[in-house]
Structures are given as C-alpha cells and as structure tokens.
PDB file of C-alpha atoms in Angstrom:
ATOM      1  CA  MET A  26     131.206  94.693 148.286  1.00 44.00           C
ATOM      2  CA  SER A  27     134.050  92.204 148.609  1.00 48.00           C
ATOM      3  CA  GLU A  28     134.147  89.467 146.010  1.00 52.00           C
ATOM      4  CA  HIS A  29     133.518  86.772 148.610  1.00 56.00           C
ATOM      5  CA  LEU A  30     130.115  88.393 149.408  1.00 74.00           C
ATOM      6  CA  LEU A  31     128.909  87.949 145.800  1.00 83.00           C
ATOM      7  CA  PRO A  32     126.404  85.091 145.548  1.00 88.00           C
ATOM      8  CA  PRO A  33     126.897  82.304 143.002  1.00 89.00           C
ATOM      9  CA  LEU A  34     125.856  83.372 139.460  1.00 90.00           C
ATOM     10  CA  ASN A  35     123.786  80.238 138.870  1.00 92.00           C
ATOM     11  CA  ALA A  36     121.867  80.848 142.031  1.00 93.00           C
ATOM     12  CA  LEU A  37     121.065  84.399 140.903  1.00 94.00           C
ATOM     13  CA  ARG A  38     119.927  83.087 137.506  1.00 93.00           C
ATOM     14  CA  ALA A  39     117.607  80.565 139.224  1.00 94.00           C
ATOM     15  CA  PHE A  40     116.266  83.330 141.465  1.00 95.00           C
ATOM     16  CA  GLU A  41     115.587  85.717 138.559  1.00 94.00           C
ATOM     17  CA  ALA A  42     113.924  83.098 136.410  1.00 92.00           C
ATOM     18  CA  THR A  43     111.758  81.759 139.260  1.00 94.00           C
ATOM     19  CA  ALA A  44     110.721  85.304 140.266  1.00 93.00           C
ATOM     20  CA  ARG A  45     109.829  86.140 136.632  1.00 92.00           C
ATOM     21  CA  HIS A  46     107.678  83.064 136.199  1.00 91.00           C
ATOM     22  CA  LEU A  47     106.620  82.588 139.865  1.00 92.00           C
ATOM     23  CA  SER A  48     107.135  78.941 139.033  1.00 92.00           C
ATOM     24  CA  VAL A  49     110.028  76.581 139.810  1.00 92.00           C
ATOM     25  CA  LYS A  50     109.005  74.279 137.010  1.00 91.00           C
ATOM     26  CA  ASN A  51     108.907  77.008 134.352  1.00 90.00           C
ATOM     27  CA  ALA A  52     112.239  78.407 135.546  1.00 91.00           C
ATOM     28  CA  ALA A  53     113.704  74.875 135.311  1.00 91.00           C
ATOM     29  CA  ASP A  54     112.440  74.515 131.731  1.00 89.00           C
ATOM     30  CA  GLU A  55     113.989  77.856 130.763  1.00 88.00           C
ATOM     31  CA  LEU A  56     117.340  77.027 132.376  1.00 89.00           C
ATOM     32  CA  CYS A  57     117.324  73.435 131.117  1.00 89.00           C
ATOM     33  CA  VAL A  58     117.746  71.882 134.605  1.00 90.00           C
ATOM     34  CA  THR A  59     115.464  69.977 136.911  1.00 92.00           C
ATOM     35  CA  PRO A  60     113.017  71.732 139.297  1.00 91.00           C
ATOM     36  CA  GLY A  61     114.970  70.133 142.171  1.00 92.00           C
ATOM     37  CA  ALA A  62     118.134  71.823 140.939  1.00 93.00           C
ATOM     38  CA  VAL A  63     116.344  75.214 140.819  1.00 93.00           C
ATOM     39  CA  SER A  64     114.995  74.744 144.347  1.00 93.00           C
ATOM     40  CA  GLN A  65     118.437  73.863 145.600  1.00 94.00           C
ATOM     41  CA  LEU A  66     119.993  76.931 143.916  1.00 94.00           C
ATOM     42  CA  ILE A  67     117.348  79.188 145.501  1.00 94.00           C
ATOM     43  CA  LYS A  68     117.985  77.596 148.868  1.00 94.00           C
ATOM     44  CA  THR A  69     121.756  78.177 148.418  1.00 93.00           C
ATOM     45  CA  LEU A  70     121.034  81.856 147.612  1.00 93.00           C
ATOM     46  CA  GLU A  71     118.782  82.295 150.616  1.00 93.00           C
ATOM     47  CA  LEU A  72     121.368  80.708 152.869  1.00 93.00           C
ATOM     48  CA  HIS A  73     123.992  83.004 151.413  1.00 92.00           C
ATOM     49  CA  LEU A  74     121.876  86.042 152.096  1.00 92.00           C
ATOM     50  CA  GLY A  75     120.518  84.792 155.401  1.00 92.00           C
ATOM     51  CA  ILE A  76     116.867  85.586 154.495  1.00 93.00           C
ATOM     52  CA  ALA A  77     113.977  84.044 152.599  1.00 94.00           C
ATOM     53  CA  LEU A  78     113.229  85.342 149.085  1.00 95.00           C
ATOM     54  CA  PHE A  79     110.089  83.343 148.420  1.00 94.00           C
ATOM     55  CA  ARG A  80     106.979  82.373 150.344  1.00 92.00           C
ATOM     56  CA  ARG A  81     105.510  78.967 149.667  1.00 88.00           C
ATOM     57  CA  VAL A  82     101.695  79.018 149.839  1.00 86.00           C
ATOM     58  CA  ASN A  83      99.916  75.766 149.013  1.00 81.00           C
ATOM     59  CA  ARG A  84     101.213  74.880 145.611  1.00 78.00           C
ATOM     60  CA  GLY A  85     102.296  78.356 144.637  1.00 85.00           C
ATOM     61  CA  ILE A  86     105.242  80.576 145.425  1.00 92.00           C
ATOM     62  CA  PHE A  87     105.432  84.378 145.948  1.00 93.00           C
ATOM     63  CA  LEU A  88     108.206  86.801 146.503  1.00 94.00           C
ATOM     64  CA  THR A  89     108.749  88.098 149.983  1.00 94.00           C
ATOM     65  CA  ASP A  90     109.206  91.818 150.529  1.00 94.00           C
ATOM     66  CA  VAL A  91     112.953  91.270 150.444  1.00 94.00           C
ATOM     67  CA  GLY A  92     112.680  89.194 147.299  1.00 93.00           C
ATOM     68  CA  GLN A  93     110.686  91.975 145.563  1.00 93.00           C
ATOM     69  CA  ALA A  94     113.274  94.533 146.518  1.00 94.00           C
ATOM     70  CA  TYR A  95     116.175  92.232 145.423  1.00 95.00           C
ATOM     71  CA  LEU A  96     114.721  91.333 142.017  1.00 94.00           C
ATOM     72  CA  PRO A  97     115.014  94.679 140.127  1.00 93.00           C
ATOM     73  CA  PRO A  98     118.794  95.200 140.690  1.00 93.00           C
ATOM     74  CA  VAL A  99     119.476  91.530 139.888  1.00 93.00           C
ATOM     75  CA  ARG A 100     117.420  91.743 136.634  1.00 91.00           C
ATOM     76  CA  ASN A 101     119.142  94.973 135.732  1.00 90.00           C
ATOM     77  CA  ALA A 102     122.569  93.432 136.336  1.00 90.00           C
ATOM     78  CA  PHE A 103     121.767  90.546 133.985  1.00 87.00           C
ATOM     79  CA  ARG A 104     120.570  92.961 131.358  1.00 85.00           C
ATOM     80  CA  GLN A 105     123.745  95.013 131.630  1.00 85.00           C
ATOM     81  CA  ILE A 106     125.846  91.857 131.356  1.00 85.00           C
ATOM     82  CA  SER A 107     123.823  90.683 128.350  1.00 80.00           C
ATOM     83  CA  GLU A 108     124.139  94.112 126.618  1.00 76.00           C
ATOM     84  CA  ALA A 109     127.898  94.263 127.296  1.00 78.00           C
ATOM     85  CA  THR A 110     128.382  90.704 125.997  1.00 77.00           C
ATOM     86  CA  ARG A 111     126.426  91.445 122.901  1.00 70.00           C
ATOM     87  CA  ARG A 112     128.579  94.478 122.201  1.00 67.00           C
ATOM     88  CA  VAL A 113     131.900  92.692 122.517  1.00 70.00           C
ATOM     89  CA  ALA A 114     130.926  89.256 121.124  1.00 65.00           C
ATOM     90  CA  VAL A 115     130.944  90.503 117.538  1.00 55.00           C
ATOM     91  CA  PRO A 116     132.846  93.569 116.266  1.00 52.00           C
ATOM     92  CA  PRO A 117     130.166  96.300 115.771  1.00 51.00           C
ATOM     93  CA  GLU A 118     131.249  97.080 112.181  1.00 51.00           C
ATOM     94  CA  THR A 119     131.164  93.480 110.910  1.00 54.00           C
ATOM     95  CA  GLY A 120     129.432  90.156 111.553  1.00 80.00           C
ATOM     96  CA  ILE A 121     125.763  89.443 112.162  1.00 87.00           C
ATOM     97  CA  LEU A 122     123.100  92.129 112.438  1.00 91.00           C
ATOM     98  CA  THR A 123     119.894  90.707 113.966  1.00 91.00           C
ATOM     99  CA  VAL A 124     116.730  92.330 112.640  1.00 93.00           C
ATOM    100  CA  SER A 125     113.356  91.675 114.260  1.00 92.00           C
ATOM    101  CA  VAL A 126     110.535  92.343 111.771  1.00 90.00           C
ATOM    102  CA  THR A 127     106.822  91.714 111.303  1.00 86.00           C
ATOM    103  CA  PRO A 128     106.205  88.677 109.076  1.00 85.00           C
ATOM    104  CA  PHE A 129     104.362  90.624 106.319  1.00 84.00           C
ATOM    105  CA  PHE A 130     106.978  93.324 106.048  1.00 88.00           C
ATOM    106  CA  ALA A 131     109.723  90.705 105.937  1.00 88.00           C
ATOM    107  CA  SER A 132     108.094  88.571 103.165  1.00 84.00           C
ATOM    108  CA  ALA A 133     106.646  91.406 101.052  1.00 84.00           C
ATOM    109  CA  TRP A 134     109.349  94.075 101.334  1.00 88.00           C
ATOM    110  CA  LEU A 135     112.535  93.281 103.184  1.00 92.00           C
ATOM    111  CA  VAL A 136     113.412  89.804 101.910  1.00 90.00           C
ATOM    112  CA  PRO A 137     113.139  90.739  98.152  1.00 89.00           C
ATOM    113  CA  ARG A 138     115.636  93.544  98.749  1.00 91.00           C
ATOM    114  CA  MET A 139     118.116  91.784 101.044  1.00 92.00           C
ATOM    115  CA  LYS A 140     120.491  90.815  98.223  1.00 93.00           C
ATOM    116  CA  ARG A 141     120.987  94.484  97.490  1.00 93.00           C
ATOM    117  CA  PHE A 142     122.076  95.060 101.035  1.00 94.00           C
ATOM    118  CA  GLN A 143     124.311  91.999 100.959  1.00 93.00           C
ATOM    119  CA  ASP A 144     125.947  93.100  97.728  1.00 93.00           C
ATOM    120  CA  ALA A 145     126.581  96.591  99.135  1.00 92.00           C
ATOM    121  CA  HIS A 146     127.753  95.331 102.574  1.00 92.00           C
ATOM    122  CA  PRO A 147     129.223  91.823 102.201  1.00 91.00           C
ATOM    123  CA  ASP A 148     130.829  92.044 105.663  1.00 90.00           C
ATOM    124  CA  ILE A 149     127.470  92.196 107.399  1.00 91.00           C
ATOM    125  CA  ASP A 150     125.167  89.191 107.494  1.00 92.00           C
ATOM    126  CA  LEU A 151     121.508  89.955 108.249  1.00 93.00           C
ATOM    127  CA  GLN A 152     119.766  87.559 110.616  1.00 91.00           C
ATOM    128  CA  VAL A 153     116.038  88.099 110.304  1.00 92.00           C
ATOM    129  CA  VAL A 154     113.659  86.981 113.046  1.00 90.00           C
ATOM    130  CA  SER A 155     109.913  87.526 112.641  1.00 84.00           C
ATOM    131  CA  GLY A 156     107.407  88.571 115.242  1.00 79.00           C
ATOM    132  CA  THR A 157     104.810  91.185 116.093  1.00 72.00           C
ATOM    133  CA  ALA A 158     105.705  92.017 119.702  1.00 74.00           C
ATOM    134  CA  LEU A 159     108.310  94.720 120.258  1.00 72.00           C
ATOM    135  CA  ALA A 160     111.675  93.095 120.758  1.00 73.00           C
ATOM    136  CA  ASP A 161     113.365  93.068 124.149  1.00 75.00           C
ATOM    137  CA  PHE A 162     116.733  94.372 122.968  1.00 82.00           C
ATOM    138  CA  SER A 163     118.494  93.556 126.192  1.00 73.00           C
ATOM    139  CA  ARG A 164     117.400  89.923 126.277  1.00 74.00           C
ATOM    140  CA  ASP A 165     116.716  88.749 122.695  1.00 74.00           C
ATOM    141  CA  GLY A 166     119.992  89.705 121.064  1.00 80.00           C
ATOM    142  CA  VAL A 167     118.141  91.900 118.600  1.00 88.00           C
ATOM    143  CA  ASP A 168     119.999  94.916 117.122  1.00 91.00           C
ATOM    144  CA  VAL A 169     117.093  96.658 115.354  1.00 92.00           C
ATOM    145  CA  ALA A 170     113.394  96.072 114.873  1.00 93.00           C
ATOM    146  CA  ILE A 171     110.857  97.115 112.273  1.00 92.00           C
ATOM    147  CA  ARG A 172     107.362  97.548 113.652  1.00 89.00           C
ATOM    148  CA  HIS A 173     103.933  98.739 112.470  1.00 84.00           C
ATOM    149  CA  GLY A 174     102.595 101.435 114.754  1.00 83.00           C
ATOM    150  CA  LEU A 175     102.668 105.150 115.613  1.00 84.00           C
ATOM    151  CA  GLY A 176     106.424 105.291 116.305  1.00 84.00           C
ATOM    152  CA  ARG A 177     106.075 105.950 119.973  1.00 85.00           C
ATOM    153  CA  TYR A 178     108.378 103.628 121.801  1.00 86.00           C
ATOM    154  CA  PRO A 179     109.543 105.079 125.176  1.00 85.00           C
ATOM    155  CA  GLY A 180     113.280 104.800 125.712  1.00 84.00           C
ATOM    156  CA  LEU A 181     113.939 103.776 122.058  1.00 89.00           C
ATOM    157  CA  SER A 182     114.846 105.688 118.927  1.00 91.00           C
ATOM    158  CA  SER A 183     112.427 105.267 116.028  1.00 90.00           C
ATOM    159  CA  GLN A 184     112.447 106.492 112.407  1.00 91.00           C
ATOM    160  CA  ARG A 185     109.653 106.229 109.938  1.00 90.00           C
ATOM    161  CA  VAL A 186     110.518 103.848 107.083  1.00 89.00           C
ATOM    162  CA  LEU A 187     107.292 103.582 105.104  1.00 84.00           C
ATOM    163  CA  THR A 188     103.972 105.300 105.365  1.00 80.00           C
ATOM    164  CA  VAL A 189     101.129 102.833 104.931  1.00 76.00           C
ATOM    165  CA  ALA A 190      99.160 103.916 101.891  1.00 78.00           C
ATOM    166  CA  SER A 191      96.759 101.198 100.938  1.00 81.00           C
ATOM    167  CA  VAL A 192      95.429 100.667  97.391  1.00 86.00           C
ATOM    168  CA  PRO A 193      92.696  98.336  96.091  1.00 91.00           C
ATOM    169  CA  VAL A 194      94.230  95.436  94.194  1.00 93.00           C
ATOM    170  CA  ALA A 195      93.167  92.152  92.640  1.00 94.00           C
ATOM    171  CA  ALA A 196      94.507  89.268  90.635  1.00 95.00           C
ATOM    172  CA  PRO A 197      94.648  89.766  86.847  1.00 95.00           C
ATOM    173  CA  ALA A 198      92.278  86.743  86.312  1.00 94.00           C
ATOM    174  CA  LEU A 199      89.600  88.431  88.471  1.00 94.00           C
ATOM    175  CA  VAL A 200      89.963  91.687  86.633  1.00 93.00           C
ATOM    176  CA  GLU A 201      89.674  89.890  83.284  1.00 93.00           C
ATOM    177  CA  ARG A 202      86.519  88.229  84.444  1.00 93.00           C
ATOM    178  CA  LEU A 203      84.823  91.293  86.008  1.00 92.00           C
ATOM    179  CA  GLY A 204      86.365  94.121  83.945  1.00 92.00           C
ATOM    180  CA  MET A 205      88.347  97.064  85.240  1.00 94.00           C
ATOM    181  CA  PRO A 206      86.197  99.195  87.556  1.00 90.00           C
ATOM    182  CA  ALA A 207      85.486 102.604  86.055  1.00 89.00           C
ATOM    183  CA  THR A 208      84.819 104.277  89.433  1.00 87.00           C
ATOM    184  CA  PRO A 209      85.415 103.407  93.112  1.00 86.00           C
ATOM    185  CA  ALA A 210      81.679 102.754  93.464  1.00 86.00           C
ATOM    186  CA  ASP A 211      81.980  99.809  91.023  1.00 87.00           C
ATOM    187  CA  LEU A 212      84.085  97.992  93.644  1.00 87.00           C
ATOM    188  CA  ALA A 213      81.013  97.774  95.867  1.00 85.00           C
ATOM    189  CA  ARG A 214      79.768  94.991  93.591  1.00 86.00           C
ATOM    190  CA  TRP A 215      83.086  93.044  93.624  1.00 89.00           C
ATOM    191  CA  PRO A 216      83.962  90.106  95.837  1.00 91.00           C
ATOM    192  CA  ARG A 217      86.229  91.454  98.518  1.00 89.00           C
ATOM    193  CA  VAL A 218      88.836  90.046 100.935  1.00 89.00           C
ATOM    194  CA  ASN A 219      88.822  91.737 104.359  1.00 85.00           C
ATOM    195  CA  ASP A 220      91.108  92.624 107.261  1.00 79.00           C
ATOM    196  CA  ALA A 221      90.413  90.883 110.518  1.00 75.00           C
ATOM    197  CA  GLU A 222      88.178  93.735 111.812  1.00 76.00           C
ATOM    198  CA  ARG A 223      86.351  94.042 108.444  1.00 68.00           C
ATOM    199  CA  LYS A 224      86.646  97.833 108.636  1.00 74.00           C
ATOM    200  CA  ALA A 225      89.142  98.822 105.958  1.00 78.00           C
ATOM    201  CA  TRP A 226      86.792  98.619 102.983  1.00 82.00           C
ATOM    202  CA  ALA A 227      84.016 100.491 104.782  1.00 80.00           C
ATOM    203  CA  LEU A 228      86.427 103.328 105.594  1.00 77.00           C
ATOM    204  CA  TRP A 229      87.804 103.345 102.014  1.00 81.00           C
ATOM    205  CA  PHE A 230      84.313 103.669 100.588  1.00 82.00           C
ATOM    206  CA  GLN A 231      83.410 106.392 103.100  1.00 78.00           C
ATOM    207  CA  ALA A 232      86.517 108.320 102.032  1.00 74.00           C
ATOM    208  CA  GLN A 233      85.169 108.359  98.520  1.00 77.00           C
ATOM    209  CA  GLY A 234      81.716 109.549  99.671  1.00 78.00           C
ATOM    210  CA  ILE A 235      80.136 106.123  99.080  1.00 79.00           C
ATOM    211  CA  GLU A 236      77.862 105.412 102.011  1.00 75.00           C
ATOM    212  CA  ASP A 237      76.036 102.294 100.812  1.00 71.00           C
ATOM    213  CA  ALA A 238      78.727  99.828  99.831  1.00 68.00           C
ATOM    214  CA  GLY A 239      77.019  96.818 101.332  1.00 68.00           C
ATOM    215  CA  PRO A 240      78.101  94.542 104.189  1.00 69.00           C
ATOM    216  CA  ALA A 241      81.684  93.409 104.595  1.00 68.00           C
ATOM    217  CA  ARG A 242      81.165  89.929 103.040  1.00 77.00           C
ATOM    218  CA  GLY A 243      83.900  87.487 102.048  1.00 77.00           C
ATOM    219  CA  PRO A 244      86.835  85.974 103.963  1.00 85.00           C
ATOM    220  CA  SER A 245      88.855  87.942 106.497  1.00 82.00           C
ATOM    221  CA  PHE A 246      92.445  87.483 107.752  1.00 83.00           C
ATOM    222  CA  ASP A 247      94.398  88.714 110.759  1.00 77.00           C
ATOM    223  CA  ASP A 248      97.650  88.333 108.813  1.00 78.00           C
ATOM    224  CA  SER A 249      98.375  90.495 105.752  1.00 80.00           C
ATOM    225  CA  GLY A 250     100.500  87.805 104.212  1.00 82.00           C
ATOM    226  CA  LEU A 251      97.590  85.384 104.193  1.00 87.00           C
ATOM    227  CA  LEU A 252      95.305  88.165 102.872  1.00 87.00           C
ATOM    228  CA  LEU A 253      97.735  88.677  99.970  1.00 88.00           C
ATOM    229  CA  LYS A 254      97.696  84.965  99.170  1.00 89.00           C
ATOM    230  CA  ALA A 255      93.894  85.050  99.019  1.00 91.00           C
ATOM    231  CA  VAL A 256      94.040  87.991  96.605  1.00 91.00           C
ATOM    232  CA  LEU A 257      96.631  86.292  94.378  1.00 92.00           C
ATOM    233  CA  ALA A 258      94.361  83.204  94.322  1.00 91.00           C
ATOM    234  CA  GLY A 259      91.578  85.331  92.881  1.00 91.00           C
ATOM    235  CA  GLN A 260      89.253  85.264  95.891  1.00 90.00           C
ATOM    236  CA  GLY A 261      88.490  88.958  95.719  1.00 91.00           C
ATOM    237  CA  ALA A 262      89.854  92.533  95.785  1.00 92.00           C
ATOM    238  CA  ALA A 263      91.665  93.830  98.891  1.00 90.00           C
ATOM    239  CA  LEU A 264      93.256  96.949 100.286  1.00 86.00           C
ATOM    240  CA  LEU A 265      96.995  96.379 100.649  1.00 88.00           C
ATOM    241  CA  PRO A 266      99.965  98.721 101.262  1.00 82.00           C
ATOM    242  CA  ALA A 267     101.183 100.220  98.010  1.00 81.00           C
ATOM    243  CA  ALA A 268     104.854 100.101  99.024  1.00 77.00           C
ATOM    244  CA  MET A 269     104.603  96.412  99.721  1.00 79.00           C
ATOM    245  CA  MET A 270     102.818  95.697  96.489  1.00 84.00           C
ATOM    246  CA  ALA A 271     105.055  97.708  94.169  1.00 82.00           C
ATOM    247  CA  ASP A 272     106.920  94.631  92.835  1.00 83.00           C
ATOM    248  CA  ASP A 273     103.731  92.582  92.386  1.00 88.00           C
ATOM    249  CA  LEU A 274     102.081  95.467  90.512  1.00 89.00           C
ATOM    250  CA  ALA A 275     105.148  96.128  88.336  1.00 89.00           C
ATOM    251  CA  GLU A 276     105.491  92.464  87.382  1.00 90.00           C
ATOM    252  CA  GLY A 277     101.836  91.924  86.701  1.00 93.00           C
ATOM    253  CA  ARG A 278     100.937  89.610  89.589  1.00 93.00           C
ATOM    254  CA  LEU A 279      98.440  92.205  90.837  1.00 93.00           C
ATOM    255  CA  VAL A 280      96.381  94.941  89.224  1.00 94.00           C
ATOM    256  CA  GLN A 281      95.706  98.274  90.956  1.00 92.00           C
ATOM    257  CA  LEU A 282      91.930  98.935  90.689  1.00 91.00           C
ATOM    258  CA  SER A 283      91.835 102.617  91.568  1.00 86.00           C
ATOM    259  CA  ASP A 284      94.251 105.545  91.793  1.00 81.00           C
ATOM    260  CA  VAL A 285      92.850 106.558  95.140  1.00 73.00           C
ATOM    261  CA  ILE A 286      95.138 105.563  98.012  1.00 70.00           C
ATOM    262  CA  TRP A 287      94.084 105.280 101.614  1.00 69.00           C
ATOM    263  CA  LEU A 288      96.635 106.764 104.061  1.00 70.00           C
ATOM    264  CA  GLU A 289      96.726 105.068 107.447  1.00 69.00           C
ATOM    265  CA  ASP A 290      97.753 106.684 110.724  1.00 71.00           C
ATOM    266  CA  PHE A 291     100.096 103.739 111.401  1.00 78.00           C
ATOM    267  CA  ALA A 292     103.422 103.383 109.528  1.00 83.00           C
ATOM    268  CA  TYR A 293     106.432 101.091 109.553  1.00 89.00           C
ATOM    269  CA  TYR A 294     109.219 102.271 111.890  1.00 92.00           C
ATOM    270  CA  LEU A 295     112.798 101.264 112.410  1.00 94.00           C
ATOM    271  CA  VAL A 296     113.272 100.938 116.187  1.00 93.00           C
ATOM    272  CA  TYR A 297     116.495 100.462 118.183  1.00 92.00           C
ATOM    273  CA  PRO A 298     117.998 101.427 121.584  1.00 90.00           C
ATOM    274  CA  GLU A 299     119.066 105.095 121.791  1.00 88.00           C
ATOM    275  CA  ASP A 300     122.597 104.075 122.682  1.00 86.00           C
ATOM    276  CA  SER A 301     122.813 102.016 119.464  1.00 88.00           C
ATOM    277  CA  ARG A 302     122.306 104.994 117.197  1.00 87.00           C
ATOM    278  CA  ASP A 303     126.017 105.398 116.340  1.00 86.00           C
ATOM    279  CA  ARG A 304     126.916 101.739 116.163  1.00 89.00           C
ATOM    280  CA  PRO A 305     128.411 101.215 112.649  1.00 90.00           C
ATOM    281  CA  LYS A 306     126.275  98.185 111.775  1.00 92.00           C
ATOM    282  CA  VAL A 307     123.069  99.893 112.883  1.00 93.00           C
ATOM    283  CA  ALA A 308     123.955 103.102 111.066  1.00 93.00           C
ATOM    284  CA  VAL A 309     124.788 101.220 107.867  1.00 93.00           C
ATOM    285  CA  PHE A 310     121.487  99.272 107.932  1.00 95.00           C
ATOM    286  CA  ARG A 311     119.496 102.408 108.869  1.00 94.00           C
ATOM    287  CA  ASP A 312     120.910 104.419 105.965  1.00 94.00           C
ATOM    288  CA  TRP A 313     120.371 101.543 103.498  1.00 95.00           C
ATOM    289  CA  LEU A 314     116.806 100.940 104.701  1.00 94.00           C
ATOM    290  CA  LEU A 315     115.739 104.566 104.464  1.00 92.00           C
ATOM    291  CA  GLN A 316     117.291 104.922 101.023  1.00 92.00           C
ATOM    292  CA  ALA A 317     115.589 101.712  99.827  1.00 90.00           C
ATOM    293  CA  ALA A 318     112.278 103.104 101.011  1.00 86.00           C
ATOM    294  CA  LEU A 319     112.815 106.241  99.006  1.00 84.00           C
ATOM    295  CA  ASP A 320     113.536 104.147  95.943  1.00 73.00           C
ATOM    296  CA  VAL A 321     110.189 102.371  95.988  1.00 60.00           C
ATOM    297  CA  PRO A 322     108.527 103.082  92.642  1.00 51.00           C
ATOM    298  CA  GLY A 323     105.350 105.206  92.673  1.00 42.00           C
ATOM    299  CA  THR A 324     101.922 103.747  92.062  1.00 31.00           C
ATOM    300  CA  GLY A 325     100.668 106.621  89.881  1.00 34.00           C
ATOM    301  CA  ALA A 326      98.952 109.877  90.656  1.00 31.00           C
ATOM    302  CA  ALA A 327      96.080 109.480  93.101  1.00 33.00           C
ATOM    303  CA  LYS A 328      92.963 111.564  93.243  1.00 34.00           C
ATOM    304  CA  ARG A 329      92.740 114.100  95.983  1.00 29.00           C
ATOM    305  CA  ARG A 330      89.853 113.336  98.285  1.00 31.00           C
ATOM    306  CA  SER A 331      89.009 113.976 101.945  1.00 30.00           C
ATOM    307  CA  SER A 332      87.748 111.248 104.228  1.00 34.00           C
ATOM    308  CA  GLY A 333      86.249 113.080 107.138  1.00 33.00           C
ATOM    309  CA  GLY A 334      87.618 110.394 109.420  1.00 35.00           C
ATOM    310  CA  ARG A 335      90.934 109.359 110.868  1.00 36.00           C
ATOM    311  CA  LYS A 336      91.904 107.849 107.471  1.00 39.00           C
ATOM    312  CA  ARG A 337      92.385 110.131 104.516  1.00 40.00           C
ATOM    313  CA  ALA A 338      92.915 109.967 100.852  1.00 40.00           C
ATOM    314  CA  SER A 339      96.392 111.093  99.734  1.00 36.00           C
ATOM    315  CA  PRO A 340      98.114 112.625  96.704  1.00 33.00           C
ATOM    316  CA  THR A 341     100.891 110.779  94.849  1.00 32.00           C
ATOM    317  CA  PHE A 342     102.730 107.905  96.397  1.00 33.00           C
ATOM    318  CA  GLU A 343     105.984 109.580  95.455  1.00 33.00           C
ATOM    319  CA  GLY A 344     105.150 112.142  98.091  1.00 32.00           C
ATOM    320  CA  LEU A 345     104.631 109.407 100.662  1.00 34.00           C
ATOM    321  CA  ALA A 346     107.973 107.815  99.910  1.00 34.00           C
ATOM    322  CA  ALA A 347     109.637 111.196 100.278  1.00 32.00           C
ATOM    323  CA  SER A 348     108.459 111.340 103.883  1.00 33.00           C
ATOM    324  CA  ALA A 349     109.989 107.989 104.741  1.00 34.00           C
ATOM    325  CA  SER A 350     113.150 109.382 106.321  1.00 31.00           C
ATOM    326  CA  LEU A 351     111.410 111.787 108.687  1.00 30.00           C
ATOM    327  CA  PRO A 352     111.866 110.901 112.355  1.00 31.00           C
ATOM    328  CA  SER A 353     108.833 110.128 114.429  1.00 32.00           C
ATOM    329  CA  SER A 354     107.227 112.972 116.320  1.00 28.00           C
TER     330      SER A 354
END
C-alpha cells in the first residue's frame, strides 16, 4: 500500500479503543480527549476508507461487518508497534525490568530479597507492579510475571519457581498461651484463620486421617497477605506457604505447629513471552530468581502421609525447593 493510503494514526487509535470498549465515552477517557474528538476521528477514518465501521443503535454502538474484519489487523499492528518500541526504548541488557507479581508473593518473598538482586545486578532496576490477572505483555509494558497457578499459559513460557507447600503456623504469643500441639489432632481445638473458601484446614486434617475436626470457624480472607497479618496478630493458626514464611519462622515472628506440610497442586511460576527467553535482562532475572528459590531454607523434615485427595502430604521441604527450577509440563 502506498503511504498516502495509510489512515491517520490518531484515527486508528480512536477506532481501536472505541471498538474495544464499544463506547465513545470510555474510549475518550482512555485517550484523554473529548468524546466529540473521538467521534470526529472515527468519522475521519470512515471517510478515508469510504465505508462505515460502526452502527449506531439507540444509545449504543456496534461494529459493522467491515469494522469487525478491520479490527484484528489494526489491533495486531498496535501490539507489534508497542512490542517493537518496548524493545528499543531501553537497551535489553540494562535499565528497567518490569515484573508483574501477585501481592502476597511480592510482599512475603520477592521484596525482602530484592536488595540481593540489586547488589548482584546494579545496572538493572526492578519495577514491581502487583496484580492477580495475567499480564498483557504487549500492552502493559511488563517484561516478566510471577503467577500462582498450574503453569499452563498458552503462547507463553513458564518455569516453576516455588512449589506451594503449606504448613500450620501461629504467633508465638498464641503458642505460649495454648501450648505447642503434640499431634495434628490437637489443632482441631485451636482458633483458626481460614482461606476464603474455608477448605484448606478441612483438607489438611483429612490428609492426617482426622475426619472430625469441627466446622471451619473463625475469620476468613481472600488475600494471603491479610491472612498473614491476622496470624501475626494472634487471631489463630493458619496454613501458609512454607517458602513464604521461611524468614518469619527463622526470626521467631511465627512458630511452625507441625512438621506435616500440605503440598498444593498450584505453584508459583515465572511467565514471559516465548520470544523474550533470550533477552539478557530476562535471562539474568530468571537465573537469579530460580537460584534464590533453591536457597530458601528448609522447614524441617516432614512426616510422610497420604491424603487420598488432590492435596497430599510431602517429605522434606528441601526436596520441594530442589524442584523449583523444573519447567512446567
């Protein structure tokens, strides 16, 4: 196509944003212009193409058949421009590396170790953004992400960082008041803090062959960081990931109540676009992250038990750490 046939870039941006939102107002908010300006840009594009891209019905707008066919290549072109810009804006071996990470992993594991990365790689500045949804690498400017899941992310590379092996923990003051439990069954009489679905404790007790542990009483939280704060405040015992709690256990802020660890199917994975695998910054961060996971101190030998369910008891945490660098299946 000759250059004079290319439509104005601002008009294409207005079209893509409006098509994505199916709202002129929302597109205007995203582009920081007025709705009138967006409407004018779309009109300019339609005049340039000689065909309507939207249908106006009552107070709503919809893509025409031509608009629906035009949107994917326009959106893909913007993604390619964004990716190309991201690659050349900062030299890949230096500068900022943007890491998208779940809030709990960031606060409990990554942030306390970031100084070690900075000391080893002073030419790379980590920019940490928190969130639970998988990052849109082409739009959000994210280089790598750390997510809690099964490691199945189509079109992306993923490597297991930490296996989630949960252990029962409590604040020292609560242990001092109630005494250290002699057996897992003793925890059935403790105040407990629960996950949002109130299932973790029931599954942990079932894994130990304890069928009558009572109802899941006590507060529940949909955020592990809040759950940890409740435990530190002495509100009850909780099941929390051993790897995340290693520092708190070592420094005495928490007490591990049982050697039995509860191995989840989910794990923490490092995720990034397949074509970013060999980028120097990504490779440096990946190697450091996997090595840091291997260096997590163990939580002591755990008793071997079978759960009979999808969760299972596990042997030593050292063995879990050793599996951290295995790629996802």
